PDB file of C-alpha atoms in Angstrom:
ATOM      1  CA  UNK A   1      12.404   6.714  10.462  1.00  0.00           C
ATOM      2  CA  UNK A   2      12.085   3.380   9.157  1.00  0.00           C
ATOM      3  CA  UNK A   3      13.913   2.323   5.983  1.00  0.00           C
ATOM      4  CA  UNK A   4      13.076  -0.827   4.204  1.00  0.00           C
ATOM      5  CA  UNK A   5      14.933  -1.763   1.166  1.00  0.00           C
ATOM      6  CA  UNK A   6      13.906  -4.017  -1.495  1.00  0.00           C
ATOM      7  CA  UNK A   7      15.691  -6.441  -4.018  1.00  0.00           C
ATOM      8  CA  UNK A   8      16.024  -7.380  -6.736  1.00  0.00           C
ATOM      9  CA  UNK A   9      13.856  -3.842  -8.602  1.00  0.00           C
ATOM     10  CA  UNK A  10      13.128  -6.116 -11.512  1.00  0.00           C
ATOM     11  CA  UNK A  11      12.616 -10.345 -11.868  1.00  0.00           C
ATOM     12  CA  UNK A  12      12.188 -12.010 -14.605  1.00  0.00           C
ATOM     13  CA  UNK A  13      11.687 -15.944 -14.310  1.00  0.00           C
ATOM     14  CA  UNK A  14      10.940 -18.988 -16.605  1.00  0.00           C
ATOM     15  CA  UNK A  15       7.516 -20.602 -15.608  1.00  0.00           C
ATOM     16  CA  UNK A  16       7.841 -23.375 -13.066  1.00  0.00           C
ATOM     17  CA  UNK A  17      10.965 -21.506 -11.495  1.00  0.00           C
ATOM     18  CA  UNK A  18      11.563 -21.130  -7.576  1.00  0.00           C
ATOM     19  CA  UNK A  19      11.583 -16.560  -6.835  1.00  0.00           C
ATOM     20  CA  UNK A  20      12.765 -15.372  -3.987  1.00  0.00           C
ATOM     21  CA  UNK A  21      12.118 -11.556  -3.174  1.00  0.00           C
ATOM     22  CA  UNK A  22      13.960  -9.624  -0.509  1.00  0.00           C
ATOM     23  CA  UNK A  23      12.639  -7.012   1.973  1.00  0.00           C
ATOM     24  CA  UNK A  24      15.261  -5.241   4.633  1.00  0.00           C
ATOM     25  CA  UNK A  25      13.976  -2.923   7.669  1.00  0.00           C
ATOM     26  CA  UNK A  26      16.418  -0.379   9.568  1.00  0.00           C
ATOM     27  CA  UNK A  27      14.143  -0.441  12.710  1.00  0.00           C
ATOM     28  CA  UNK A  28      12.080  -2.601  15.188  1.00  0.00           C
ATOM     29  CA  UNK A  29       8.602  -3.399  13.939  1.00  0.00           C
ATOM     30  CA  UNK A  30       5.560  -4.896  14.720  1.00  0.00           C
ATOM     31  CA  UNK A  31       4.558  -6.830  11.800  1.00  0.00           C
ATOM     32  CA  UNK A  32       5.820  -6.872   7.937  1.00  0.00           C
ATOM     33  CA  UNK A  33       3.327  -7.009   5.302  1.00  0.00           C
ATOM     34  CA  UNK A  34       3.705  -8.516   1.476  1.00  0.00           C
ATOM     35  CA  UNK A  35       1.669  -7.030  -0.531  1.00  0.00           C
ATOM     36  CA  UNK A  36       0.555  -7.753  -4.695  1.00  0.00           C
ATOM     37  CA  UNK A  37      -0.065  -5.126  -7.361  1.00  0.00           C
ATOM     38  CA  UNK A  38      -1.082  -5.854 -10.201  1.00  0.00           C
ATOM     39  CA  UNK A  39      -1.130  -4.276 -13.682  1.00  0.00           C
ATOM     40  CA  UNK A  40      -3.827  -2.207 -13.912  1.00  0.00           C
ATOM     41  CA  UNK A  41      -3.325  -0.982 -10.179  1.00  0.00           C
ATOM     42  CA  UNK A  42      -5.670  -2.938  -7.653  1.00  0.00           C
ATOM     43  CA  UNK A  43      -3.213  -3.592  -4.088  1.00  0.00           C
ATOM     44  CA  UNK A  44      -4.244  -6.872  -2.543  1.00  0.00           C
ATOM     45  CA  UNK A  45      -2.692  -8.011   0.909  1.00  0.00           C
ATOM     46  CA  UNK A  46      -0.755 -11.290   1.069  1.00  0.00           C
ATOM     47  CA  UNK A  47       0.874 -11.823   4.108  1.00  0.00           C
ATOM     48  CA  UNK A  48       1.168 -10.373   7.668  1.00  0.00           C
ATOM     49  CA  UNK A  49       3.925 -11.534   9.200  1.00  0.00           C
ATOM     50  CA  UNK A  50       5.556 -10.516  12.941  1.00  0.00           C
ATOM     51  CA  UNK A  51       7.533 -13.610  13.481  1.00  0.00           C
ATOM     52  CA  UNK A  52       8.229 -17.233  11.719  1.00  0.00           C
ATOM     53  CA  UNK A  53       7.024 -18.290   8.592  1.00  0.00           C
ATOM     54  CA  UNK A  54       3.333 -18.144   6.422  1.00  0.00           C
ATOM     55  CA  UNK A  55       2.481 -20.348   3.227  1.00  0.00           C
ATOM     56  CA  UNK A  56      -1.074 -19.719   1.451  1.00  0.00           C
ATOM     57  CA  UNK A  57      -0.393 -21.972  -2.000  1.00  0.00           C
ATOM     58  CA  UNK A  58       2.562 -21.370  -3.380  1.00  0.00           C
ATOM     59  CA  UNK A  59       3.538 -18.827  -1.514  1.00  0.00           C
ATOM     60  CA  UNK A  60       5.852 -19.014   1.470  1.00  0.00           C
ATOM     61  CA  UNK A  61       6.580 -15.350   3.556  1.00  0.00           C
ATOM     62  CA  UNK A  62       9.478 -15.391   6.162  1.00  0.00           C
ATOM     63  CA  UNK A  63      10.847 -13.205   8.442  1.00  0.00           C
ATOM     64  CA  UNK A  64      14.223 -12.707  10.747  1.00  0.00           C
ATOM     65  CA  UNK A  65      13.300 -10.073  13.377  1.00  0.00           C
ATOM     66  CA  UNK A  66      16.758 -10.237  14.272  1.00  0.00           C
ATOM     67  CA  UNK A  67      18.080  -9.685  10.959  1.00  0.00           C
ATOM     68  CA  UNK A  68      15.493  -7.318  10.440  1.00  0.00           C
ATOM     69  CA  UNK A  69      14.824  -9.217   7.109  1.00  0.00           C
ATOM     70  CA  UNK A  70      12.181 -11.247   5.259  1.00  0.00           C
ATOM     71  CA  UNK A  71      11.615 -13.047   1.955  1.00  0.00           C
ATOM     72  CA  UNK A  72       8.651 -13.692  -0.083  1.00  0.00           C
ATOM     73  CA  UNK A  73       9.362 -17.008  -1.591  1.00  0.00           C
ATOM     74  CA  UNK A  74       6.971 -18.039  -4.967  1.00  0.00           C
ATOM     75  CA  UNK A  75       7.408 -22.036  -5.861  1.00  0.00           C
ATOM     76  CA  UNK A  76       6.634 -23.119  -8.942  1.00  0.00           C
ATOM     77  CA  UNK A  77       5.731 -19.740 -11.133  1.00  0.00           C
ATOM     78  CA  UNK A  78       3.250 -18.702 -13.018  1.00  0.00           C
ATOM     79  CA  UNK A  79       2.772 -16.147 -15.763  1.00  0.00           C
ATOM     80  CA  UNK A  80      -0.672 -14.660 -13.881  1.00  0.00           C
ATOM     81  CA  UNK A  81       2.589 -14.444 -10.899  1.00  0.00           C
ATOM     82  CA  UNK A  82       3.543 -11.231 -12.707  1.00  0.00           C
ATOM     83  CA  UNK A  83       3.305  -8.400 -10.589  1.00  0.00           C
ATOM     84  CA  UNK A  84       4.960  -5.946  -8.595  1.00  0.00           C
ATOM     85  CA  UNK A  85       5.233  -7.251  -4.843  1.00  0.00           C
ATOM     86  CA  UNK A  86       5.765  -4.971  -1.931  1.00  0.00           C
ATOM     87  CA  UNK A  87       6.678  -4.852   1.452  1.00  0.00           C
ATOM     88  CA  UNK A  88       5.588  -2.905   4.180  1.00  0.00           C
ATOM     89  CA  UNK A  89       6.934  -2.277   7.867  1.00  0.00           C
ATOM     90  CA  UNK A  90       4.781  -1.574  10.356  1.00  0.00           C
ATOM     91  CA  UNK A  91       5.857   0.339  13.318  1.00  0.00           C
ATOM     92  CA  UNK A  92       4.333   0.793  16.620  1.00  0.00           C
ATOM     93  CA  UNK A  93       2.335   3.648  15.337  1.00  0.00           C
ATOM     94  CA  UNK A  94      -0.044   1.491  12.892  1.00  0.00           C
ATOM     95  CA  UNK A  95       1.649   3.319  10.119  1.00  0.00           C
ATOM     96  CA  UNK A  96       3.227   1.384   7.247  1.00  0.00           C
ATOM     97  CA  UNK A  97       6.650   2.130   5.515  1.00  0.00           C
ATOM     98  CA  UNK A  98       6.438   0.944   2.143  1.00  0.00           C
ATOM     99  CA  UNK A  99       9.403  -0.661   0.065  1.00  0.00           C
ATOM    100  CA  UNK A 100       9.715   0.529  -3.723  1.00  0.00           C
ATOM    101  CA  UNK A 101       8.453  -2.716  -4.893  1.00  0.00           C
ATOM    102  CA  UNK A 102      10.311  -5.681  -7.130  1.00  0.00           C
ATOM    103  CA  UNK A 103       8.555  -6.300 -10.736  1.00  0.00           C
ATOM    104  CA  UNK A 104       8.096  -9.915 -11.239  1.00  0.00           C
ATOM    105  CA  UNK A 105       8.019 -11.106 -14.559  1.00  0.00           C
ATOM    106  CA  UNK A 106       7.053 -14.991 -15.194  1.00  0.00           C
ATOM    107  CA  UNK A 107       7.606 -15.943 -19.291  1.00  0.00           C
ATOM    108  CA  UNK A 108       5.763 -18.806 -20.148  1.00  0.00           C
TER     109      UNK A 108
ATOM    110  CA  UNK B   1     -12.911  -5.453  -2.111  1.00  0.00           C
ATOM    111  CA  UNK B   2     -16.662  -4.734  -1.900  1.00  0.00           C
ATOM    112  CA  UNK B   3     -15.606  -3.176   1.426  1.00  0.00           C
ATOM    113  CA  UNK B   4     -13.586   0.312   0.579  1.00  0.00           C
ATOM    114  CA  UNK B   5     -14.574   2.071  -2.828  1.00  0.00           C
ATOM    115  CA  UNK B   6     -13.013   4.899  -3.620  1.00  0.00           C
ATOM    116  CA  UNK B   7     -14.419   7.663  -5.654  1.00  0.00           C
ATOM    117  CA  UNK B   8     -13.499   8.820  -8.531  1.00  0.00           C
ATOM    118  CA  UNK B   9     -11.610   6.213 -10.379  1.00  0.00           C
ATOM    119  CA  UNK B  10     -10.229   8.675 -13.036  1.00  0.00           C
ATOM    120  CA  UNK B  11      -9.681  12.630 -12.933  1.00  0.00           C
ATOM    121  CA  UNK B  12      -8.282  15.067 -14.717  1.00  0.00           C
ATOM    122  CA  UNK B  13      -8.644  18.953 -13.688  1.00  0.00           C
ATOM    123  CA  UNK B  14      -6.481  22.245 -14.508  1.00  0.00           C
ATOM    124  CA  UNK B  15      -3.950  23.276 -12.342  1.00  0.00           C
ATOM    125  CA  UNK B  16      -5.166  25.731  -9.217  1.00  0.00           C
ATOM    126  CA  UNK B  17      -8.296  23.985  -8.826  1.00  0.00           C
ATOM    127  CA  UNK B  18      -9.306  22.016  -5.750  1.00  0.00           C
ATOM    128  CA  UNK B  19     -10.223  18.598  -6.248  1.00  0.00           C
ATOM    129  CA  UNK B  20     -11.947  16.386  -3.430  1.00  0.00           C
ATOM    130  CA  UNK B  21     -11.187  12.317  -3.580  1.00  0.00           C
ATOM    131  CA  UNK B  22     -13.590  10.371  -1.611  1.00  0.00           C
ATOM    132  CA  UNK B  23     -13.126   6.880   0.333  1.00  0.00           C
ATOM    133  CA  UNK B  24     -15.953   4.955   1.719  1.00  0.00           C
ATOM    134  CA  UNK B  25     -15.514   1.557   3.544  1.00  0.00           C
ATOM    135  CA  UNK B  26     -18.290  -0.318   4.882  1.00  0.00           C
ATOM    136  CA  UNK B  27     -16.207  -2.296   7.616  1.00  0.00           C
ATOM    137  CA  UNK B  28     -16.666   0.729  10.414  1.00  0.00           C
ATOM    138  CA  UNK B  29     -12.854   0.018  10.783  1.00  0.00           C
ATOM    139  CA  UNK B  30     -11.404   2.733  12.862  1.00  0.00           C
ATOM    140  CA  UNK B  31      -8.179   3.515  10.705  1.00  0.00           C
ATOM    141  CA  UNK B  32      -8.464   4.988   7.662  1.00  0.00           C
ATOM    142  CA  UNK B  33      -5.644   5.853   5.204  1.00  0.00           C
ATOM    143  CA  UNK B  34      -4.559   8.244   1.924  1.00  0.00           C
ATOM    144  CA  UNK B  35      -1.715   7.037   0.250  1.00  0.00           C
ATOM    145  CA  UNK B  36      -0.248   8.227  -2.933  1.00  0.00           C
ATOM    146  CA  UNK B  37       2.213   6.491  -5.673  1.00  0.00           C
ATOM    147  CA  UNK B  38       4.703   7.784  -7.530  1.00  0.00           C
ATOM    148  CA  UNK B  39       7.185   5.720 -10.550  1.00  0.00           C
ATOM    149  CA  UNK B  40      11.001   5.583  -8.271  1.00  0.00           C
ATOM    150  CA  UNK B  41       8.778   5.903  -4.675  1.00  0.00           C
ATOM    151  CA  UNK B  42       7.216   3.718  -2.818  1.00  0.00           C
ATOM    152  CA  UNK B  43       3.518   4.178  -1.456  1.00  0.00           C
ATOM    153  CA  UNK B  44       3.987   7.205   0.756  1.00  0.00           C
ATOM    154  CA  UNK B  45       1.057   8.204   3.103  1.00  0.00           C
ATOM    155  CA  UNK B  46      -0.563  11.872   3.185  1.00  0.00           C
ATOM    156  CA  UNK B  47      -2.677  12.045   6.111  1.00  0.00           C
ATOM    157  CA  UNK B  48      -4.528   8.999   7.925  1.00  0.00           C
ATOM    158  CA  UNK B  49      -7.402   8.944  10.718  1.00  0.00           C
ATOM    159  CA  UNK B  50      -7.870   7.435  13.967  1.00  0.00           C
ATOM    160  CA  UNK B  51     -11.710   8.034  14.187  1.00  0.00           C
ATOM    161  CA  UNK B  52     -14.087  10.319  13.174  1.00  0.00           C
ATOM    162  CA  UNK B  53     -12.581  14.020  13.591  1.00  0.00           C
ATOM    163  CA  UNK B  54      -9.652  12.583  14.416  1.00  0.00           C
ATOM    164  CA  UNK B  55      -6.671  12.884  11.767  1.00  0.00           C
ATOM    165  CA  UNK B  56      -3.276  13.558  11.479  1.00  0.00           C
ATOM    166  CA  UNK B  57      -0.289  14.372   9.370  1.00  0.00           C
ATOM    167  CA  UNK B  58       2.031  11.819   7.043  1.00  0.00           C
ATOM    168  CA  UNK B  59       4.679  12.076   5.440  1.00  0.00           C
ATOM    169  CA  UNK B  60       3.545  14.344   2.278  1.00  0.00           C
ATOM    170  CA  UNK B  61       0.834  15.942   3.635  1.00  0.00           C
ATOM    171  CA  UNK B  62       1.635  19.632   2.666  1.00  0.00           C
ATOM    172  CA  UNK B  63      -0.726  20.407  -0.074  1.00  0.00           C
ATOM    173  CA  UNK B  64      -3.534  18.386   1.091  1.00  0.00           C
ATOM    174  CA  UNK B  65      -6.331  18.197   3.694  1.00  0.00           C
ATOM    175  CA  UNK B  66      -8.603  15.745   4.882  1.00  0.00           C
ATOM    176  CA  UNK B  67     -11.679  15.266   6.654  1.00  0.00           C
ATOM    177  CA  UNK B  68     -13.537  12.494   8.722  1.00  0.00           C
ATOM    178  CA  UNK B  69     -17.220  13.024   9.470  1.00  0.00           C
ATOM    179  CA  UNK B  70     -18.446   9.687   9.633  1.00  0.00           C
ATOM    180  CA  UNK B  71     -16.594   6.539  10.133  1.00  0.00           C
ATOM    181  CA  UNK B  72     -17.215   4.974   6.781  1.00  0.00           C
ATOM    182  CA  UNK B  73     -15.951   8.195   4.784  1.00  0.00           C
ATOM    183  CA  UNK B  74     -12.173   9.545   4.441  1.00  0.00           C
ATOM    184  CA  UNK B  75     -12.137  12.462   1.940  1.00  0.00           C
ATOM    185  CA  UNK B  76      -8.769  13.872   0.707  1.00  0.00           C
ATOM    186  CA  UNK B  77      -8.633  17.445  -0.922  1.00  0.00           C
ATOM    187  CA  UNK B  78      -6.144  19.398  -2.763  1.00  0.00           C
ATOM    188  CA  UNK B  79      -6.949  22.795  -1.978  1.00  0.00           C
ATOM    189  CA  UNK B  80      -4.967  24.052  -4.885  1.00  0.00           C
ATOM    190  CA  UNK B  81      -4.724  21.326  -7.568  1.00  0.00           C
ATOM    191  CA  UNK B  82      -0.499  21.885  -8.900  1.00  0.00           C
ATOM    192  CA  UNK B  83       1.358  19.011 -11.405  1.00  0.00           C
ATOM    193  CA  UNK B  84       3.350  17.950  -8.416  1.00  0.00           C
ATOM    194  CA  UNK B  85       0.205  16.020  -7.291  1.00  0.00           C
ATOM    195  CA  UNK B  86      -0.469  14.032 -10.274  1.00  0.00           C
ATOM    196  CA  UNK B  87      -0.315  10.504  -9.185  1.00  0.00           C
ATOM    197  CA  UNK B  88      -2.589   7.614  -7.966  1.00  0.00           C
ATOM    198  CA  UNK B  89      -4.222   7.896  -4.964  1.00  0.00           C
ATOM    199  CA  UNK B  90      -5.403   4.815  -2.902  1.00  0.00           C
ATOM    200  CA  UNK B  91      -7.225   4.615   0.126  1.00  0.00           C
ATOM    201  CA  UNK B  92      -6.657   1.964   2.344  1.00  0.00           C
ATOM    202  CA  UNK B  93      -7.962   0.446   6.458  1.00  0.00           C
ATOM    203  CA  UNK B  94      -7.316  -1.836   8.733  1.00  0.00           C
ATOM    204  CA  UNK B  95      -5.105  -1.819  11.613  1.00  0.00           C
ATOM    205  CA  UNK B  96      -2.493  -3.893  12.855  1.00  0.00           C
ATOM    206  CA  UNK B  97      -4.987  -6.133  14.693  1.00  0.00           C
ATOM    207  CA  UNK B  98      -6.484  -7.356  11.585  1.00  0.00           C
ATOM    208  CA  UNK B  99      -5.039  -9.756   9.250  1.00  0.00           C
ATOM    209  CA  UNK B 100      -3.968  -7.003   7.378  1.00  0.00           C
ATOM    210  CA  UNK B 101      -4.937  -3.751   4.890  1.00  0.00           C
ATOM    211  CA  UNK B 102      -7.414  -3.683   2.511  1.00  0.00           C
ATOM    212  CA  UNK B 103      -6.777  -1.188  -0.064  1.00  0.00           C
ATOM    213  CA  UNK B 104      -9.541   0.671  -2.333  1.00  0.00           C
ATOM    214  CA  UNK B 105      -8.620   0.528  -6.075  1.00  0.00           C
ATOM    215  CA  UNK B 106      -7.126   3.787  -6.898  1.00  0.00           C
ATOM    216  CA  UNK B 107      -7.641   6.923  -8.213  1.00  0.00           C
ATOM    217  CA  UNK B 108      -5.725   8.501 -11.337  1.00  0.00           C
ATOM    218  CA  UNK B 109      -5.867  11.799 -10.916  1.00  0.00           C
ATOM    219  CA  UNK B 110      -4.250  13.821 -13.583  1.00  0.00           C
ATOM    220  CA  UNK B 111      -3.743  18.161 -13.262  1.00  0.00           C
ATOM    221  CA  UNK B 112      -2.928  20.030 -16.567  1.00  0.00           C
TER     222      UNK B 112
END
């Protein structure tokens, strides 16, 4: 069974800093997913990543398949960047294995 | 997302009781999903579907059924509603085709 490992649990950050969140695997995968949560619930999709790097506005997603590994980089933060950000691996089986999530904090 | 609602968005019922949770996605995507989240755990999933009548097991799926008579409709039920299965339920679809998951905006169910 896939394990994937998140860090830090908890971020908090000055507006305008560079975040970097961490996402570890145990097993091959097909793709790794970054996902947003926001308070209040709603789960939106960010990235889908299987190899290389992504960037949709500030927000840069990379990934080491073999360091099973990849970071969700945020440049230049924002309080409305306060969220809880997950990853997800995705096996051959279409199934996802969710992380526990990192809590971002931005203080204005 | 317009495209997956989930139904309803709040619930509270008494322990024993079954309790039906319904998704409905107007993509005609062929996976369908029931997750549930707990504080300390990550989404974990409960049962998804492959295609109408066509379902299987995750990895908390004792305690819950679901069924799949159309494409657009994934219903979860608790047979036997217990305290243990308060949480927030989301639906979600997609496969790993797509750009990724779209996920329906949760349900809060709550058994006293």
């Amino acid at each position: 069974k896939n394990e994937v490992e998140q860090s830090p649990q908890n971020l908090t950050a000055q507006e305008g800093e560079f975040i970097t969140i961490n996402c570890s695997y145990s097993v091959g995968i097909s793709a790794l997913h970054w996902l947003q949560q926001h308070p209040g619930g709603g789960i939106v999709s960010l990235f889908m990543l299987s190899s290389g790097k992504k960037k949709h506005g500030r927000l840069i997603a990379t990934i080491n398949i073999q360091e099973k590994h990849s970071s969700l980089h945020i440049t230049a933060s924002h309080p409305r960047d306060s969220a809880v950000y997950i990853c997800a691996a995705e096996g051959g089986s279409e199934k996802l294995v969710f992380g526990k999530g990192t809590k971002l904090t931005v203080n204005p | 997302d317009a495209g997956i609602t989930q139904s309803p968005r709040h619930k509270v019922t008494e322990t024993g009781t079954p309790v039906t949770l319904r998704c409905h996605q107007t993509e005609n995507h062929r996976y369908m999903y029931w997750y549930r989240q707990d504080p300390g755990h990550g989404l974990r999933l409960i049962h998804y579907s492959y295609g109408v009548k066509d379902t299987d097991k995750g990895e908390v799926s004792d305690g819950y059924s679901v069924s799949r008579s159309k494409t657009e409709d994934f219903l979860l039920t608790l047979e036997s509603a217990t305290s243990s299965q308060t949480s927030v339920y989301f639906c979600a679809i997609g496969t790993a085709t797509n750009y990724g998951y779209t996920f329906g905006s949760g349900t809060r169910l709550t058994v006293v």
